[in-house]
Amino acid sequence: MRPANNTLQGTSEQLVLPESPHEFAMRNGEFERICRLIYQRAGITLAPSKRTMVYSRLARRLRALGDASFAEYLKRLDDLDSQEWEQFVNALTTNLTSFYREPHHFEILRDHLKARRTQGRLRIWCNAASSGEEPYTLAFTAIEAFGSLHPPIEIIATDIDTQVLQRARLGVYPLESVKSLPAERVARFFRRGVGENAGMVKVRPEAASLVSFSQLNLLDPSWSVGNNFTAIFCRNVMIYFDRATQLTLLERMAPRLDPDGLLFAGHSENLSHARAFLHPLGQTVYRLAAAAPKTPLRTS
Ligand SMILES: C[S@@+](CC[C@H](N)C(=O)[O-])C[C@H]1O[C@@H](n2cnc3c(N)ncnc32)[C@H](O)[C@@H]1O
């Protein structure tokens, strides 16, 4: 056990006192450096109020690596090619998600897909896919819209976090995560685990085969996901970015939509600063301004 070192007298540096016992000291300057690094790498803005969260998430990395202090840990990140960067980013992302989160969006998408049933192959990009619940829900929605287990849909699911993507690819979730879904949907889209997998469900292969997962940092200068998306789901990730970053990303995303494609944002994400090129349809759904209809979308 490392000695508790939670006081530092006679210096202007203040020590954070996040947990008891305080295993590692995290000085103001170290916290500020962590904030700068995650902003530069992933665009994520961390408020001072996130200090305890940052401490507890990175303290796990220090423990795993046997580092005695944040200073020692941060030294690893001096090397821009350090393998630790991946773990650093994974540790500081917030991955909260669920099946059918903000369910009205999937009703809108279902109608959007139904109206395009005769248009051949359709593409959807889900660019903050986290552990997979959202892109799999897109697959379920496509299956229902087309009334077929093999709809002509390709779902590109990306995220910066390699750890959640690993879970997403497995498609295995606790039974608890589907408890609010109608039993009929659970039976249609999941297999129940038995034996040592009891208490778990796995996405059925027909739905899983519609989704491909890959790592993509939205801050990367190029995105190898292609164009012509009938829908882009970019939900509950913009909240982590400042407005300038949001605008830059939206300017790059919008041209990847089909002329009548839809962009879905999270419930608390207001994209009014992109109004020159994204027209709000209501319920945080947007379409290209040039092709914007006068009336809000309805769900049937
Ligand atoms: C709160 S989750 C949202 C998940 C899902 N979209 C939803 O609404 O349920 C935010 C996700 O954004 C991802 N993320 C954060 N910064 C990113 C970046 N720069 N590029 C790509 N994904 C990022 C995180 O890894 C995390 O999985």
Coordinates of C-alpha atoms and ligand atoms in Angstrom, one line a residue:
M1 CA 0.0 0.0 0.0
R2 CA 1.4 3.4 -1.0
P3 CA 1.6 6.0 1.8
A4 CA -1.3 8.3 2.0
N5 CA -0.1 11.7 0.9
N6 CA -3.0 14.1 1.1
T7 CA -1.4 17.2 2.3
L8 CA 1.2 19.4 0.8
Q9 CA 2.2 22.3 2.9
G10 CA 4.1 25.4 1.9
T11 CA 3.4 25.2 -1.8
S12 CA 0.7 26.8 -4.0
E13 CA -0.2 23.4 -5.3
Q14 CA -3.4 22.0 -3.9
L15 CA -3.9 18.3 -3.6
V16 CA -7.2 16.6 -4.6
L17 CA -8.8 14.5 -1.8
P18 CA -11.0 12.3 -3.9
E19 CA -11.3 9.1 -1.9
S20 CA -10.4 7.9 1.5
P21 CA -7.7 6.6 1.9
H22 CA -6.1 8.8 -0.7
E23 CA -3.9 6.4 -2.6
F24 CA -2.3 8.9 -5.1
A25 CA -1.9 12.6 -5.1
M26 CA -3.3 14.5 -8.1
R27 CA -2.0 18.1 -8.2
N28 CA -3.9 20.9 -9.8
G29 CA -1.3 21.1 -12.6
E30 CA -1.7 17.3 -13.2
F31 CA -5.5 17.5 -13.4
E32 CA -5.2 20.5 -15.8
R33 CA -2.7 18.6 -18.0
I34 CA -5.1 15.6 -18.1
C35 CA -7.9 17.9 -19.2
R36 CA -5.7 19.4 -22.0
L37 CA -4.5 16.0 -23.2
I38 CA -8.0 14.5 -23.5
Y39 CA -9.2 17.6 -25.2
Q40 CA -6.4 17.5 -27.7
R41 CA -6.8 13.7 -28.4
A42 CA -10.6 13.3 -28.3
G43 CA -12.1 16.8 -28.2
I44 CA -13.6 15.9 -24.8
T45 CA -14.0 18.9 -22.5
L46 CA -13.7 18.1 -18.8
A47 CA -15.2 20.5 -16.3
P48 CA -13.4 21.1 -12.9
S49 CA -16.4 19.2 -11.4
K50 CA -15.2 16.0 -13.1
R51 CA -12.0 15.9 -11.0
T52 CA -13.2 13.1 -8.7
M53 CA -14.3 11.1 -11.7
V54 CA -11.0 11.6 -13.5
Y55 CA -9.1 10.6 -10.3
S56 CA -11.0 7.4 -9.8
R57 CA -10.9 6.3 -13.5
L58 CA -7.2 7.0 -13.9
A59 CA -6.2 5.7 -10.5
R60 CA -7.2 2.3 -11.9
R61 CA -4.7 2.7 -14.6
L62 CA -2.0 3.7 -12.1
R63 CA -2.8 0.6 -10.1
A64 CA -2.7 -1.7 -13.2
L65 CA 0.6 -0.2 -14.3
G66 CA 2.2 -0.1 -10.8
D67 CA 2.8 3.7 -11.1
A68 CA 3.3 5.5 -7.8
S69 CA 2.0 8.9 -8.8
F70 CA 0.1 10.8 -11.4
A71 CA 3.4 12.4 -12.4
E72 CA 4.8 9.0 -13.2
Y73 CA 1.7 8.0 -15.1
L74 CA 1.7 11.3 -17.1
K75 CA 5.3 10.7 -18.1
R76 CA 4.1 7.7 -20.1
L77 CA 2.0 10.1 -22.3
D78 CA 5.1 12.3 -23.1
D79 CA 5.6 9.7 -25.9
L80 CA 2.9 10.4 -28.5
D81 CA 3.1 6.8 -29.7
S82 CA 2.7 5.3 -26.2
Q83 CA 0.3 2.4 -26.0
E84 CA -1.1 4.0 -22.9
W85 CA -2.9 6.6 -25.0
E86 CA -5.5 4.1 -26.0
Q87 CA -6.2 3.2 -22.3
F88 CA -6.1 6.8 -21.3
V89 CA -8.8 7.7 -23.8
N90 CA -10.9 4.6 -23.0
A91 CA -10.7 5.5 -19.3
L92 CA -12.0 9.0 -19.8
T93 CA -14.9 8.4 -22.2
T94 CA -18.4 8.1 -20.8
N95 CA -20.2 5.3 -22.5
L96 CA -23.7 5.4 -21.1
T97 CA -26.2 3.9 -23.6
S98 CA -29.1 1.5 -23.8
F99 CA -31.4 -0.3 -26.3
Y100 CA -34.1 2.0 -27.7
R101 CA -32.7 5.0 -25.9
E102 CA -34.9 8.0 -26.9
P103 CA -37.3 5.6 -28.5
H104 CA -39.1 8.2 -30.7
H105 CA -36.0 8.4 -32.9
F106 CA -36.4 4.8 -33.9
E107 CA -40.1 5.4 -34.9
I108 CA -39.0 8.3 -37.1
L109 CA -36.2 6.2 -38.6
R110 CA -38.6 3.3 -39.2
D111 CA -40.9 5.5 -41.2
H112 CA -37.9 7.1 -43.0
L113 CA -36.7 3.6 -44.1
K114 CA -40.2 2.4 -45.0
A115 CA -40.5 5.4 -47.4
R116 CA -37.2 4.4 -49.0
R117 CA -37.9 0.7 -49.4
T118 CA -37.5 0.7 -53.1
Q119 CA -34.2 2.7 -53.2
G120 CA -31.8 -0.2 -53.0
R121 CA -29.1 -0.5 -50.4
L122 CA -29.3 2.1 -47.6
R123 CA -26.5 3.1 -45.3
I124 CA -26.6 4.4 -41.7
W125 CA -23.7 5.7 -39.7
C126 CA -23.8 5.5 -35.9
N127 CA -20.7 7.4 -34.8
A128 CA -20.8 7.2 -31.0
A129 CA -21.8 3.6 -30.9
S130 CA -20.5 2.8 -27.5
S131 CA -21.1 -0.8 -26.4
G132 CA -23.4 -1.5 -29.3
E133 CA -27.0 -1.1 -28.0
E134 CA -27.7 1.9 -30.3
P135 CA -26.5 0.3 -33.6
Y136 CA -28.2 -3.0 -32.8
T137 CA -31.4 -1.1 -32.1
L138 CA -30.9 0.5 -35.6
A139 CA -30.6 -3.1 -37.0
F140 CA -33.8 -4.1 -35.2
T141 CA -35.6 -1.0 -36.6
A142 CA -34.5 -1.8 -40.1
I143 CA -35.7 -5.4 -39.8
E144 CA -39.1 -4.2 -38.7
A145 CA -39.3 -1.5 -41.3
F146 CA -38.6 -4.0 -44.1
G147 CA -40.5 -6.9 -42.5
S148 CA -37.4 -9.0 -43.3
L149 CA -34.5 -10.4 -41.4
H150 CA -32.3 -9.4 -44.3
P151 CA -33.1 -5.8 -45.1
P152 CA -30.9 -4.0 -47.6
I153 CA -29.2 -2.0 -44.8
E154 CA -25.6 -1.4 -43.9
I155 CA -24.9 0.0 -40.4
I156 CA -21.5 1.4 -39.8
A157 CA -20.9 1.7 -36.1
T158 CA -17.9 3.6 -34.9
D159 CA -16.5 4.9 -31.6
I160 CA -13.2 6.1 -30.3
D161 CA -13.2 3.7 -27.3
T162 CA -11.7 0.3 -28.2
Q163 CA -12.8 -1.3 -25.0
V164 CA -16.6 -0.7 -25.6
L165 CA -16.2 -1.7 -29.2
Q166 CA -14.9 -5.1 -28.1
R167 CA -18.0 -5.6 -26.0
A168 CA -20.2 -4.3 -28.9
R169 CA -18.8 -6.9 -31.3
L170 CA -19.6 -9.7 -28.9
G171 CA -23.3 -8.6 -28.8
V172 CA -23.7 -10.1 -25.4
Y173 CA -25.6 -8.2 -22.7
P174 CA -27.1 -8.8 -19.3
L175 CA -30.8 -9.8 -19.3
E176 CA -31.4 -6.7 -17.3
S177 CA -30.5 -4.5 -20.3
V178 CA -33.5 -5.8 -22.2
K179 CA -36.0 -5.9 -19.4
S180 CA -37.9 -2.8 -20.5
L181 CA -38.3 -4.2 -24.1
P182 CA -41.5 -6.0 -25.1
A183 CA -41.1 -9.7 -24.7
E184 CA -41.8 -10.2 -28.4
R185 CA -38.9 -8.0 -29.4
V186 CA -36.6 -9.8 -27.0
A187 CA -37.6 -13.1 -28.5
R188 CA -37.2 -11.9 -32.1
F189 CA -33.8 -10.2 -31.7
F190 CA -32.0 -12.1 -28.9
R191 CA -31.0 -15.5 -27.9
R192 CA -31.2 -16.3 -24.2
G193 CA -28.1 -17.7 -22.6
V194 CA -28.2 -21.1 -20.9
G195 CA -25.9 -22.9 -18.5
E196 CA -22.9 -20.6 -17.7
N197 CA -24.5 -17.9 -19.9
A198 CA -27.7 -17.8 -18.0
G199 CA -28.8 -14.3 -17.2
M200 CA -27.3 -13.0 -20.5
V201 CA -28.7 -12.4 -24.0
K202 CA -27.0 -12.4 -27.3
V203 CA -28.1 -10.4 -30.4
R204 CA -29.3 -12.8 -33.1
P205 CA -26.8 -13.3 -35.9
E206 CA -29.2 -11.9 -38.6
A207 CA -29.4 -8.6 -36.8
A208 CA -25.7 -8.6 -35.8
S209 CA -24.7 -9.2 -39.4
L210 CA -26.2 -5.8 -40.4
V211 CA -23.7 -3.9 -38.2
S212 CA -20.0 -3.5 -38.6
F213 CA -17.9 -2.0 -35.8
S214 CA -14.7 0.0 -36.2
Q215 CA -12.7 2.5 -34.2
L216 CA -13.0 6.1 -35.4
N217 CA -12.0 9.2 -33.6
L218 CA -14.3 12.0 -34.7
L219 CA -11.4 14.4 -34.4
D220 CA -9.4 12.4 -37.0
P221 CA -8.8 14.5 -40.1
S222 CA -10.3 11.8 -42.4
W223 CA -13.2 9.4 -41.8
S224 CA -13.1 6.2 -43.8
V225 CA -16.8 5.5 -43.6
G226 CA -17.9 6.7 -47.1
N227 CA -20.9 8.9 -48.0
N228 CA -24.5 8.7 -48.9
F229 CA -26.0 8.0 -45.5
T230 CA -29.7 7.8 -45.3
A231 CA -29.3 8.6 -41.6
I232 CA -26.5 9.5 -39.3
F233 CA -26.9 8.9 -35.5
C234 CA -24.6 11.2 -33.6
R235 CA -26.3 11.1 -30.2
N236 CA -25.0 12.1 -26.8
V237 CA -21.5 12.7 -27.9
M238 CA -21.6 16.4 -29.0
I239 CA -22.3 17.3 -25.3
Y240 CA -18.6 16.4 -24.6
F241 CA -17.3 18.8 -27.2
D242 CA -17.1 22.6 -27.2
R243 CA -19.2 24.5 -29.8
A244 CA -16.4 25.2 -32.2
T245 CA -15.6 21.5 -32.3
Q246 CA -19.3 20.6 -32.7
L247 CA -19.6 23.0 -35.6
T248 CA -16.5 21.6 -37.4
L249 CA -17.7 18.1 -37.0
L250 CA -21.2 18.9 -38.1
E251 CA -19.8 20.7 -41.2
R252 CA -17.9 17.5 -42.1
M253 CA -20.8 15.2 -41.3
A254 CA -23.6 17.0 -43.2
P255 CA -22.2 16.5 -46.7
R256 CA -22.2 12.7 -46.0
L257 CA -25.9 12.6 -45.8
D258 CA -28.1 11.8 -48.7
P259 CA -30.0 15.0 -49.9
D260 CA -33.0 13.7 -47.9
G261 CA -31.0 12.0 -45.2
L262 CA -31.6 12.6 -41.5
L263 CA -29.2 13.5 -38.7
F264 CA -30.2 12.4 -35.2
A265 CA -28.7 14.2 -32.2
G266 CA -29.2 13.5 -28.5
H267 CA -32.1 14.9 -26.5
S268 CA -29.9 17.6 -24.8
E269 CA -28.0 18.5 -27.9
N270 CA -29.0 21.7 -29.5
L271 CA -27.5 22.2 -33.0
S272 CA -28.8 25.7 -33.6
H273 CA -25.3 26.9 -34.4
A274 CA -25.4 24.7 -37.5
R275 CA -28.7 26.1 -38.7
A276 CA -27.1 27.4 -41.9
F277 CA -26.8 23.8 -43.2
L278 CA -28.9 21.7 -40.8
H279 CA -32.7 22.3 -40.5
P280 CA -34.4 21.1 -37.3
L281 CA -37.4 18.9 -37.9
G282 CA -38.2 18.7 -34.1
Q283 CA -37.2 16.1 -31.5
T284 CA -33.5 16.7 -32.2
V285 CA -33.8 15.3 -35.8
Y286 CA -32.2 17.4 -38.5
R287 CA -32.1 17.4 -42.3
L288 CA -30.0 19.3 -44.8
A289 CA -31.2 22.9 -44.8
A290 CA -31.4 23.0 -48.6
A291 CA -33.8 20.1 -48.6
A292 CA -35.7 21.1 -45.5
P293 CA -39.4 20.5 -45.4
K294 CA -41.7 23.2 -43.9
T295 CA -43.5 20.9 -41.4
P296 CA -42.0 18.9 -38.6
L297 CA -41.7 15.1 -38.9
R298 CA -44.5 13.0 -37.6
T299 CA -44.4 9.4 -36.4
S300 CA -47.2 7.1 -37.3
Ligands
LIG1 C1 -22.6 8.8 -23.8 S1 -22.0 7.7 -25.0 C2 -23.4 7.8 -26.2 C3 -23.7 6.4 -26.8 C4 -24.9 6.4 -27.7 N1 -24.7 7.3 -28.9 C5 -26.2 6.8 -27.1 O1 -26.7 7.9 -27.3 O2 -26.7 6.0 -26.3 C6 -20.8 8.7 -25.8 C7 -19.8 7.9 -26.7 O3 -19.1 8.9 -27.5 C8 -17.8 8.3 -27.6 N2 -16.8 9.4 -28.0 C9 -16.3 10.4 -27.2 N3 -15.4 11.1 -27.8 C10 -15.4 10.6 -29.1 C11 -14.6 11.0 -30.3 N4 -13.8 12.0 -30.3 N5 -14.8 10.2 -31.4 C12 -15.7 9.2 -31.4 N6 -16.4 8.8 -30.3 C13 -16.3 9.5 -29.2 C14 -17.5 7.7 -26.3 O4 -16.5 6.7 -26.3 C15 -18.9 7.1 -25.9 O5 -19.0 5.7 -26.2

